[in-house]
Short mmCIF file of C-alpha atoms and ligand atoms in Angstrom, two decimals:
data_model
loop_
_atom_site.label_atom_id
_atom_site.label_comp_id
_atom_site.label_asym_id
_atom_site.label_seq_id
_atom_site.Cartn_x
_atom_site.Cartn_y
_atom_site.Cartn_z
CA MET A 1 -37.67 -18.82 -37.71
CA ALA A 2 -37.40 -15.47 -35.94
CA LEU A 3 -38.61 -16.25 -32.47
CA LEU A 4 -37.00 -13.17 -31.08
CA ILE A 5 -38.98 -12.65 -27.96
CA PHE A 6 -39.88 -16.26 -27.18
CA GLU A 7 -37.94 -19.39 -26.27
CA PRO A 8 -36.96 -21.56 -29.27
CA LYS A 9 -38.93 -24.84 -29.36
CA GLN A 10 -38.79 -28.21 -31.07
CA SER A 11 -41.17 -28.99 -33.91
CA LYS A 12 -41.22 -30.72 -37.30
CA MET A 13 -40.50 -27.31 -38.78
CA ASP A 14 -37.09 -25.77 -38.22
CA PHE A 15 -37.70 -22.83 -35.94
CA GLN A 16 -34.12 -21.82 -35.42
CA GLN A 17 -32.93 -18.64 -37.07
CA ASN A 18 -30.39 -19.38 -39.80
CA GLU A 19 -26.98 -17.68 -39.77
CA ASN A 20 -28.17 -14.99 -42.22
CA GLN A 21 -31.19 -14.16 -40.14
CA ARG A 22 -29.08 -13.81 -37.04
CA MET A 23 -26.64 -11.55 -38.88
CA ILE A 24 -29.47 -9.46 -40.36
CA SER A 25 -31.31 -9.11 -37.01
CA GLN A 26 -28.16 -7.89 -35.30
CA MET A 27 -27.21 -5.58 -38.13
CA VAL A 28 -30.65 -3.99 -38.29
CA ARG A 29 -30.77 -3.55 -34.51
CA ASP A 30 -27.36 -1.90 -34.42
CA PHE A 31 -28.26 0.33 -37.41
CA ALA A 32 -31.74 1.23 -36.06
CA LYS A 33 -30.35 2.21 -32.64
CA LYS A 34 -28.06 4.78 -34.21
CA GLU A 35 -29.91 5.93 -37.32
CA ILE A 36 -33.65 5.43 -36.75
CA THR A 37 -34.61 5.44 -33.01
CA PRO A 38 -33.31 8.99 -32.31
CA HIS A 39 -35.41 10.46 -35.16
CA VAL A 40 -38.63 8.40 -35.07
CA MET A 41 -40.89 11.00 -33.44
CA GLU A 42 -39.46 13.95 -35.37
CA TRP A 43 -40.08 12.16 -38.67
CA ASP A 44 -43.52 11.09 -37.55
CA GLU A 45 -44.71 14.52 -36.38
CA ALA A 46 -43.37 16.43 -39.36
CA GLN A 47 -44.21 13.65 -41.85
CA ILE A 48 -40.61 13.62 -43.09
CA PHE A 49 -39.68 10.87 -45.55
CA PRO A 50 -36.01 10.45 -44.63
CA ILE A 51 -34.66 9.68 -48.08
CA LYS A 52 -30.99 9.69 -46.98
CA LEU A 53 -31.73 6.90 -44.55
CA PHE A 54 -32.78 4.71 -47.47
CA LYS A 55 -29.43 5.25 -49.16
CA LYS A 56 -27.78 3.92 -45.99
CA LEU A 57 -30.19 0.98 -45.95
CA GLY A 58 -29.11 0.40 -49.55
CA ASP A 59 -25.49 0.30 -48.46
CA LEU A 60 -26.44 -2.43 -45.95
CA GLY A 61 -28.05 -4.48 -48.77
CA LEU A 62 -31.56 -4.05 -47.43
CA MET A 63 -33.05 -2.28 -50.48
CA GLY A 64 -32.35 -5.18 -52.82
CA ILE A 65 -32.65 -7.98 -50.36
CA LEU A 66 -34.40 -10.38 -52.79
CA VAL A 67 -32.46 -9.23 -55.82
CA PRO A 68 -29.82 -11.74 -57.07
CA GLU A 69 -26.19 -10.75 -56.55
CA LYS A 70 -25.65 -10.59 -60.37
CA PHE A 71 -28.01 -7.59 -60.40
CA GLY A 72 -26.37 -5.92 -57.44
CA GLY A 73 -28.70 -7.27 -54.74
CA SER A 74 -28.18 -9.33 -51.58
CA GLY A 75 -29.62 -12.52 -53.05
CA PHE A 76 -31.51 -13.55 -49.92
CA THR A 77 -34.85 -15.37 -49.62
CA TYR A 78 -38.14 -14.24 -48.16
CA THR A 79 -37.11 -15.65 -44.83
CA GLU A 80 -34.26 -13.18 -44.46
CA TYR A 81 -36.40 -10.43 -46.05
CA ILE A 82 -39.18 -10.67 -43.44
CA THR A 83 -36.63 -10.97 -40.65
CA ALA A 84 -35.21 -7.61 -41.72
CA LEU A 85 -38.65 -6.05 -42.19
CA SER A 86 -39.99 -7.12 -38.80
CA GLU A 87 -36.82 -5.84 -37.09
CA ILE A 88 -37.17 -2.47 -38.78
CA ALA A 89 -40.88 -2.19 -38.02
CA GLN A 90 -40.19 -3.02 -34.39
CA VAL A 91 -38.48 0.40 -34.27
CA CYS A 92 -40.53 2.29 -36.91
CA GLY A 93 -43.43 0.95 -38.97
CA SER A 94 -43.10 3.78 -41.53
CA ILE A 95 -39.57 2.82 -42.42
CA GLY A 96 -40.67 -0.82 -42.63
CA LEU A 97 -43.52 0.10 -44.95
CA SER A 98 -41.23 2.05 -47.30
CA VAL A 99 -38.61 -0.72 -47.34
CA ALA A 100 -41.39 -3.20 -48.22
CA ALA A 101 -42.97 -1.04 -50.99
CA HIS A 102 -39.53 -0.57 -52.57
CA ASN A 103 -38.46 -4.19 -52.25
CA SER A 104 -41.52 -6.30 -52.86
CA LEU A 105 -43.74 -4.04 -54.99
CA CYS A 106 -41.59 -1.98 -57.42
CA THR A 107 -38.33 -3.98 -57.39
CA GLY A 108 -40.28 -7.24 -56.95
CA HIS A 109 -42.43 -6.59 -60.03
CA ILE A 110 -39.36 -5.86 -62.24
CA LEU A 111 -37.56 -8.85 -60.75
CA GLN A 112 -40.44 -11.24 -61.46
CA PHE A 113 -41.62 -9.89 -64.80
CA GLY A 114 -38.91 -7.76 -66.34
CA ASN A 115 -36.82 -8.85 -69.29
CA ASP A 116 -33.01 -9.03 -69.06
CA GLU A 117 -32.51 -5.50 -70.37
CA GLN A 118 -34.94 -4.07 -67.88
CA LYS A 119 -33.40 -5.99 -65.02
CA LYS A 120 -29.91 -4.83 -65.93
CA LYS A 121 -31.05 -1.26 -66.20
CA TYR A 122 -33.19 -0.94 -63.08
CA LEU A 123 -32.34 -3.59 -60.50
CA PRO A 124 -28.76 -2.45 -59.61
CA ASN A 125 -29.92 1.12 -59.07
CA LEU A 126 -32.92 -0.01 -57.03
CA ALA A 127 -30.92 -2.46 -54.99
CA SER A 128 -28.36 0.19 -54.03
CA ALA A 129 -31.21 2.69 -53.32
CA LYS A 130 -29.67 5.12 -55.80
CA TRP A 131 -33.25 5.06 -57.10
CA ILE A 132 -36.26 4.64 -54.82
CA GLY A 133 -39.08 2.55 -56.27
CA ALA A 134 -42.84 3.10 -56.34
CA TRP A 135 -45.74 0.93 -57.52
CA GLY A 136 -49.05 2.27 -58.70
CA LEU A 137 -52.13 0.10 -58.82
CA THR A 138 -54.73 1.85 -56.60
CA GLU A 139 -56.92 4.73 -57.88
CA HIS A 140 -59.40 7.05 -56.21
CA GLY A 141 -62.35 5.01 -57.40
CA THR A 142 -60.77 1.58 -57.35
CA GLY A 143 -58.96 0.25 -54.28
CA SER A 144 -60.14 -3.28 -53.39
CA ASP A 145 -61.63 -3.45 -56.87
CA ALA A 146 -58.31 -2.51 -58.51
CA GLY A 147 -59.23 -4.37 -61.69
CA GLY A 148 -61.78 -1.66 -62.42
CA MET A 149 -59.09 0.96 -62.95
CA MET A 150 -59.68 3.99 -65.17
CA THR A 151 -56.06 4.92 -66.00
CA THR A 152 -55.47 4.05 -69.64
CA ALA A 153 -52.49 3.42 -71.87
CA ILE A 154 -53.13 3.73 -75.61
CA LYS A 155 -50.66 2.52 -78.25
CA ASP A 156 -49.19 5.21 -80.49
CA GLY A 157 -46.59 3.84 -82.90
CA ASN A 158 -43.84 2.36 -80.81
CA ASP A 159 -44.98 4.29 -77.70
CA TRP A 160 -47.78 4.13 -75.16
CA ILE A 161 -49.62 7.24 -73.99
CA ILE A 162 -50.76 6.99 -70.33
CA ASN A 163 -53.59 9.10 -68.85
CA GLY A 164 -55.17 8.93 -65.40
CA THR A 165 -54.48 9.32 -61.69
CA LYS A 166 -53.23 6.79 -59.17
CA ASN A 167 -53.91 7.28 -55.47
CA PHE A 168 -52.16 6.37 -52.17
CA ILE A 169 -48.84 5.58 -53.86
CA THR A 170 -45.91 5.02 -51.54
CA HIS A 171 -42.95 7.15 -52.78
CA GLY A 172 -45.19 8.76 -55.38
CA LYS A 173 -43.07 11.93 -55.21
CA SER A 174 -39.61 10.61 -54.25
CA GLY A 175 -39.63 7.45 -56.36
CA GLN A 176 -37.35 7.66 -59.36
CA VAL A 177 -38.78 4.48 -60.85
CA THR A 178 -42.45 3.64 -60.81
CA VAL A 179 -44.20 0.53 -62.01
CA VAL A 180 -47.68 1.59 -63.05
CA ILE A 181 -50.60 -0.63 -64.13
CA ALA A 182 -52.90 0.87 -66.75
CA ARG A 183 -55.83 -0.31 -68.75
CA THR A 184 -54.89 -1.26 -72.30
CA GLY A 185 -58.26 -2.81 -73.30
CA GLU A 186 -61.90 -3.16 -72.31
CA LYS A 187 -63.04 -2.45 -68.74
CA GLY A 188 -64.07 -5.65 -67.00
CA ASP A 189 -61.44 -7.74 -68.78
CA LYS A 190 -58.80 -8.86 -66.29
CA ARG A 191 -56.43 -9.51 -69.19
CA ALA A 192 -56.67 -5.96 -70.50
CA MET A 193 -54.21 -4.25 -68.15
CA THR A 194 -50.52 -3.73 -68.68
CA ALA A 195 -47.63 -2.82 -66.37
CA PHE A 196 -45.18 -0.09 -67.46
CA ILE A 197 -41.96 1.25 -66.00
CA VAL A 198 -42.10 5.04 -65.81
CA GLU A 199 -39.06 7.10 -64.78
CA ASN A 200 -39.27 10.29 -62.80
CA GLY A 201 -38.87 13.27 -65.12
CA THR A 202 -40.89 11.71 -67.94
CA LYS A 203 -43.01 14.43 -69.54
CA GLY A 204 -46.62 14.25 -68.44
CA PHE A 205 -45.80 12.36 -65.22
CA SER A 206 -46.03 14.11 -61.83
CA ALA A 207 -46.87 13.61 -58.18
CA GLY A 208 -50.09 15.09 -56.80
CA LYS A 209 -51.42 15.52 -53.29
CA LYS A 210 -49.41 14.12 -50.38
CA GLU A 211 -51.62 12.43 -47.78
CA ASN A 212 -51.63 13.63 -44.17
CA LYS A 213 -51.98 10.27 -42.45
CA LEU A 214 -53.00 8.82 -39.06
CA GLY A 215 -49.91 6.62 -38.92
CA MET A 216 -46.94 5.50 -41.08
CA ARG A 217 -46.33 9.23 -41.37
CA ALA A 218 -42.67 9.00 -42.32
CA SER A 219 -43.58 6.89 -45.34
CA GLU A 220 -44.51 9.17 -48.20
CA THR A 221 -47.94 8.57 -49.75
CA THR A 222 -49.06 10.64 -52.77
CA GLU A 223 -51.13 10.73 -55.92
CA LEU A 224 -49.53 10.02 -59.29
CA ILE A 225 -50.76 11.99 -62.24
CA PHE A 226 -50.40 10.94 -65.87
CA GLU A 227 -51.24 13.53 -68.55
CA ASP A 228 -50.44 12.30 -72.04
CA CYS A 229 -47.39 10.67 -70.53
CA ARG A 230 -45.46 8.95 -73.39
CA VAL A 231 -43.41 5.86 -72.64
CA SER A 232 -41.63 3.51 -75.00
CA ALA A 233 -42.86 -0.06 -75.66
CA ASP A 234 -39.51 -1.05 -74.19
CA ASN A 235 -40.99 -0.02 -70.79
CA VAL A 236 -43.74 -2.66 -70.91
CA LEU A 237 -43.20 -5.31 -68.24
CA GLY A 238 -43.85 -8.84 -69.57
CA GLU A 239 -46.73 -9.23 -72.03
CA VAL A 240 -49.28 -6.59 -72.95
CA GLY A 241 -52.51 -7.48 -71.10
CA ASP A 242 -50.82 -9.32 -68.22
CA GLY A 243 -50.37 -6.36 -65.83
CA PHE A 244 -53.25 -7.14 -63.48
CA ILE A 245 -52.42 -10.84 -63.29
CA GLN A 246 -48.80 -9.89 -62.57
CA SER A 247 -49.96 -7.50 -59.83
CA LEU A 248 -51.90 -10.24 -58.05
CA LYS A 249 -48.67 -12.30 -57.99
CA VAL A 250 -46.67 -9.34 -56.75
CA LEU A 251 -49.25 -8.78 -54.00
CA GLU A 252 -48.84 -12.34 -52.81
CA GLY A 253 -45.32 -11.42 -51.73
CA GLY A 254 -46.57 -8.01 -50.59
CA ARG A 255 -48.95 -9.57 -48.14
CA ILE A 256 -46.11 -11.47 -46.51
CA SER A 257 -44.22 -8.23 -46.18
CA ILE A 258 -47.18 -6.49 -44.48
CA ALA A 259 -47.50 -9.52 -42.18
CA ALA A 260 -43.84 -9.05 -41.21
CA ILE A 261 -44.29 -5.32 -40.57
CA SER A 262 -47.33 -6.18 -38.41
CA ILE A 263 -45.26 -8.58 -36.35
CA GLY A 264 -42.53 -6.01 -35.84
CA ILE A 265 -45.07 -3.38 -34.66
CA ALA A 266 -46.79 -5.90 -32.34
CA ARG A 267 -43.43 -6.98 -30.94
CA GLY A 268 -42.38 -3.39 -30.33
CA ALA A 269 -45.63 -2.66 -28.50
CA TYR A 270 -45.44 -5.89 -26.50
CA ILE A 271 -41.87 -5.37 -25.37
CA ALA A 272 -42.61 -1.79 -24.27
CA ALA A 273 -45.76 -2.83 -22.41
CA LYS A 274 -44.09 -5.75 -20.68
CA ALA A 275 -41.24 -3.55 -19.46
CA TYR A 276 -43.64 -0.85 -18.27
CA SER A 277 -45.85 -3.35 -16.46
CA LYS A 278 -42.87 -4.40 -14.34
CA GLU A 279 -41.95 -0.83 -13.47
CA ARG A 280 -45.30 0.89 -12.95
CA GLU A 281 -46.61 0.43 -9.42
CA GLN A 282 -50.15 0.87 -8.24
CA PHE A 283 -51.71 -0.27 -4.99
CA GLY A 284 -48.16 -0.96 -3.72
CA LYS A 285 -47.07 -3.45 -6.40
CA PRO A 286 -46.01 -3.62 -10.08
CA ILE A 287 -49.12 -3.72 -12.32
CA SER A 288 -47.72 -6.95 -13.87
CA HIS A 289 -48.70 -8.58 -10.58
CA PHE A 290 -52.35 -7.99 -11.37
CA GLN A 291 -53.68 -10.97 -13.31
CA ALA A 292 -55.69 -8.64 -15.59
CA ILE A 293 -52.45 -7.19 -16.88
CA ALA A 294 -50.48 -10.48 -16.87
CA PHE A 295 -53.18 -12.17 -18.91
CA LYS A 296 -53.14 -9.35 -21.47
CA LEU A 297 -49.42 -9.96 -21.86
CA ALA A 298 -50.08 -13.73 -22.17
CA ASP A 299 -52.60 -13.14 -24.97
CA MET A 300 -50.35 -10.62 -26.71
CA ALA A 301 -47.41 -13.04 -26.68
CA THR A 302 -49.54 -15.92 -27.93
CA ARG A 303 -50.98 -13.96 -30.85
CA ILE A 304 -47.58 -12.64 -31.89
CA GLU A 305 -46.19 -16.15 -31.81
CA ALA A 306 -49.08 -17.42 -33.94
CA SER A 307 -48.55 -14.58 -36.37
CA GLU A 308 -44.87 -15.47 -36.68
CA LEU A 309 -45.70 -19.08 -37.39
CA LEU A 310 -48.09 -18.23 -40.20
CA THR A 311 -45.80 -15.63 -41.73
CA PHE A 312 -42.66 -17.69 -41.68
CA GLU A 313 -44.60 -20.63 -43.10
CA ALA A 314 -45.81 -18.38 -45.97
CA ALA A 315 -42.24 -17.16 -46.52
CA ASP A 316 -40.93 -20.74 -46.54
CA LEU A 317 -43.51 -21.81 -49.13
CA LYS A 318 -42.72 -18.75 -51.22
CA ASN A 319 -39.03 -19.64 -51.11
CA ARG A 320 -39.88 -23.10 -52.38
CA HIS A 321 -42.08 -21.74 -55.15
CA GLN A 322 -45.18 -23.37 -53.73
CA PRO A 323 -48.67 -21.74 -54.03
CA VAL A 324 -48.97 -18.96 -51.42
CA ASN A 325 -52.19 -17.22 -52.39
CA GLN A 326 -54.11 -18.47 -49.37
CA ILE A 327 -51.34 -18.74 -46.80
CA SER A 328 -50.06 -15.25 -47.53
CA ALA A 329 -53.62 -13.88 -47.09
CA MET A 330 -53.94 -15.79 -43.81
CA ALA A 331 -50.62 -14.46 -42.55
CA LYS A 332 -51.52 -10.91 -43.53
CA LEU A 333 -55.02 -11.11 -42.05
CA TYR A 334 -53.97 -12.63 -38.75
CA ALA A 335 -50.74 -10.69 -38.20
CA SER A 336 -52.24 -7.30 -39.08
CA GLU A 337 -55.31 -7.80 -36.87
CA THR A 338 -52.95 -8.97 -34.16
CA SER A 339 -50.82 -5.90 -34.58
CA VAL A 340 -53.80 -3.56 -34.06
CA TRP A 341 -55.08 -5.66 -31.13
CA VAL A 342 -51.68 -5.91 -29.40
CA SER A 343 -50.85 -2.24 -29.77
CA ASN A 344 -54.31 -1.33 -28.46
CA GLU A 345 -53.68 -3.52 -25.39
CA ALA A 346 -50.23 -1.98 -24.98
CA VAL A 347 -51.80 1.50 -24.79
CA GLN A 348 -54.21 0.13 -22.20
CA ILE A 349 -51.35 -1.29 -20.07
CA PHE A 350 -49.65 2.14 -20.15
CA GLY A 351 -52.87 3.81 -19.02
CA GLY A 352 -52.88 7.57 -19.46
CA TYR A 353 -49.15 7.56 -20.31
CA GLY A 354 -49.89 5.34 -23.28
CA TYR A 355 -52.06 8.06 -24.65
CA THR A 356 -49.16 10.52 -24.74
CA LYS A 357 -46.26 10.94 -27.14
CA ASP A 358 -43.79 10.46 -24.28
CA TYR A 359 -44.03 6.70 -24.76
CA PRO A 360 -43.80 4.68 -27.99
CA VAL A 361 -47.04 2.75 -27.82
CA GLU A 362 -49.38 5.45 -29.24
CA LYS A 363 -47.26 5.41 -32.43
CA PHE A 364 -47.33 1.62 -32.66
CA TYR A 365 -51.13 1.84 -32.31
CA ARG A 366 -51.44 4.42 -35.09
CA ASP A 367 -49.00 2.71 -37.39
CA SER A 368 -50.58 -0.73 -36.90
CA LYS A 369 -53.90 0.25 -38.51
CA LEU A 370 -52.42 0.57 -41.97
CA CYS A 371 -51.56 -3.12 -41.89
CA THR A 372 -55.22 -4.12 -41.96
CA ILE A 373 -55.79 -1.87 -45.03
CA GLY A 374 -52.76 -1.65 -47.30
CA GLU A 375 -52.13 -4.31 -49.97
CA GLY A 376 -55.62 -5.66 -49.48
CA THR A 377 -57.93 -5.04 -46.54
CA SER A 378 -58.75 -7.70 -43.96
CA GLU A 379 -62.11 -8.17 -45.66
CA ILE A 380 -60.35 -8.83 -48.99
CA GLN A 381 -57.97 -11.28 -47.33
CA LYS A 382 -61.04 -13.18 -46.09
CA LEU A 383 -62.40 -13.26 -49.64
CA VAL A 384 -59.12 -14.72 -50.84
CA ILE A 385 -58.94 -17.29 -48.04
CA SER A 386 -62.58 -18.35 -48.39
CA ARG A 387 -62.40 -18.63 -52.15
CA GLU A 388 -59.45 -20.99 -51.84
CA SER A 389 -61.13 -22.93 -49.04
CA LEU A 390 -64.27 -23.44 -51.02
CA LYS A 391 -62.53 -24.59 -54.19
C1 FAD B 401 -50.40 4.39 -46.42
C2 FAD B 401 -50.88 3.70 -47.62
C3 FAD B 401 -49.97 3.26 -48.56
C4 FAD B 401 -50.38 2.67 -49.75
N1 FAD B 401 -49.45 2.31 -50.71
C5 FAD B 401 -49.91 1.88 -51.92
C6 FAD B 401 -48.99 1.71 -53.02
O1 FAD B 401 -47.75 1.93 -52.84
N2 FAD B 401 -49.47 1.31 -54.19
C7 FAD B 401 -50.80 1.08 -54.41
O2 FAD B 401 -51.18 0.73 -55.51
N3 FAD B 401 -51.70 1.23 -53.42
C8 FAD B 401 -51.28 1.67 -52.16
N4 FAD B 401 -52.19 1.82 -51.14
C9 FAD B 401 -53.60 1.60 -51.38
C10 FAD B 401 -54.16 0.41 -50.62
O3 FAD B 401 -53.72 -0.78 -51.13
C11 FAD B 401 -55.70 0.58 -50.63
O4 FAD B 401 -56.01 1.63 -49.76
C12 FAD B 401 -56.44 -0.70 -50.21
O5 FAD B 401 -56.27 -1.72 -51.18
C13 FAD B 401 -57.92 -0.44 -49.96
O6 FAD B 401 -58.51 0.27 -50.98
P1 FAD B 401 -59.43 1.53 -50.66
O7 FAD B 401 -58.63 2.38 -49.72
O8 FAD B 401 -59.88 2.14 -51.93
O9 FAD B 401 -60.65 0.95 -49.86
P2 FAD B 401 -62.01 0.41 -50.50
O10 FAD B 401 -61.72 -0.63 -51.52
O11 FAD B 401 -62.90 1.50 -50.93
O12 FAD B 401 -62.65 -0.36 -49.27
C14 FAD B 401 -63.46 0.31 -48.27
C15 FAD B 401 -64.04 -0.74 -47.34
O13 FAD B 401 -64.92 -1.62 -48.06
C16 FAD B 401 -64.47 -2.97 -47.89
N5 FAD B 401 -64.71 -3.73 -49.11
C17 FAD B 401 -64.41 -3.38 -50.41
N6 FAD B 401 -64.74 -4.35 -51.21
C18 FAD B 401 -65.26 -5.35 -50.53
C19 FAD B 401 -65.78 -6.63 -50.78
N7 FAD B 401 -65.85 -7.14 -52.03
N8 FAD B 401 -66.26 -7.39 -49.79
C20 FAD B 401 -66.19 -6.91 -48.48
N9 FAD B 401 -65.69 -5.70 -48.16
C21 FAD B 401 -65.24 -4.95 -49.14
C22 FAD B 401 -62.99 -2.86 -47.58
O14 FAD B 401 -62.52 -4.00 -46.92
C23 FAD B 401 -62.94 -1.63 -46.69
O15 FAD B 401 -63.30 -1.94 -45.44
C24 FAD B 401 -51.77 2.43 -49.96
C25 FAD B 401 -52.69 2.84 -48.99
C26 FAD B 401 -52.26 3.50 -47.86
C27 FAD B 401 -53.32 4.01 -46.88
#
């Protein structure tokens, strides 16, 4: 358990970080200090997706963190994965988001549903970050209602012809490998969608508009356009018709990733606000001496702690192949809303300075908002949680 800003405590769950988590935390901190922190604002302001950084993260084993060693990955569990993600997001949410989209969406889909040939071909290159991965489910007209997608794939001999446009795809331009989900049967049939692997450079496949975003600006988000894009039947992931069902499984892990990013952002904002509250003096004393500010910090710390408990529980259950549909939605809902709430309070503690780009909290605040939207909005998480509760 990564209780990085709080005292370890006794419980029936093991809250101590394991050796791998400690090693990963330290490694990410050392790396981030040198390679991420100095560039965070430059990347953010210019919306630069720092692709070379991801190659370095690949060298550290963080781009194939869940991939077994036999396929060139680090062979860790969700516990180590979310430790790494939250550490990265504590420094830069954008980099955390890109690491998550690469690991748990694209790579995760191939890992869970690919055949041996596909795993041998793609996983080593994804794990080393030689290839960056993208994952395309969302469309302009279908976000929360992704099952209503309009992108089609029609069988033509031994090939499939894909037509349509995907929207808001992380690494839509820079991804060398994309897993795309397309309709292969009747609209309304959840078993009529199929997942395909499409490589960059395939004729009829291109990136469209790049979004100019509020936050997560160093994480590239673009359209994906398919115009009579021909892919071989060898590129089908799992069974024809299973693509949407597979996606829901992939998103269960994705939600745990977004919860981890949320925790990292919240922690970053909390640490900055706590330090500032001890330094900033008004009315002749540090503002932390005012109960109004101290109580904000108390609430922030409590909500971060609760987010960590939910998220590490979800990760632990995922590691043990237990059902995580509801717990991953709970972790994502609570941690993402906490992230927005904590970073908002952090801006408030900084006062006018929090509203400027001279301090880090305005960026935490902007980045945090994505967490309540991406990979299922808070409202959709409540649908998932309530459906399970009412079963
Ligand atoms: C930066 C970024 C990166 C992304 N990366 C990817 C990616 O890599 N791959 C990918 O496939 N997608 C990606 N997405 C898409 C993301 O998952 C969707 O934006 C998200 O699922 C919401 O869909 P939407 O934006 O169409 O909102 P909509 O579905 O239009 O929702 C609008 C509002 O209506 C609410 N709503 C919708 N349906 C219901 C309902 N049934 N009950 C109650 N409320 C409802 C929503 O909660 C929301 O508040 C990304 C998005 C962003 C912004």
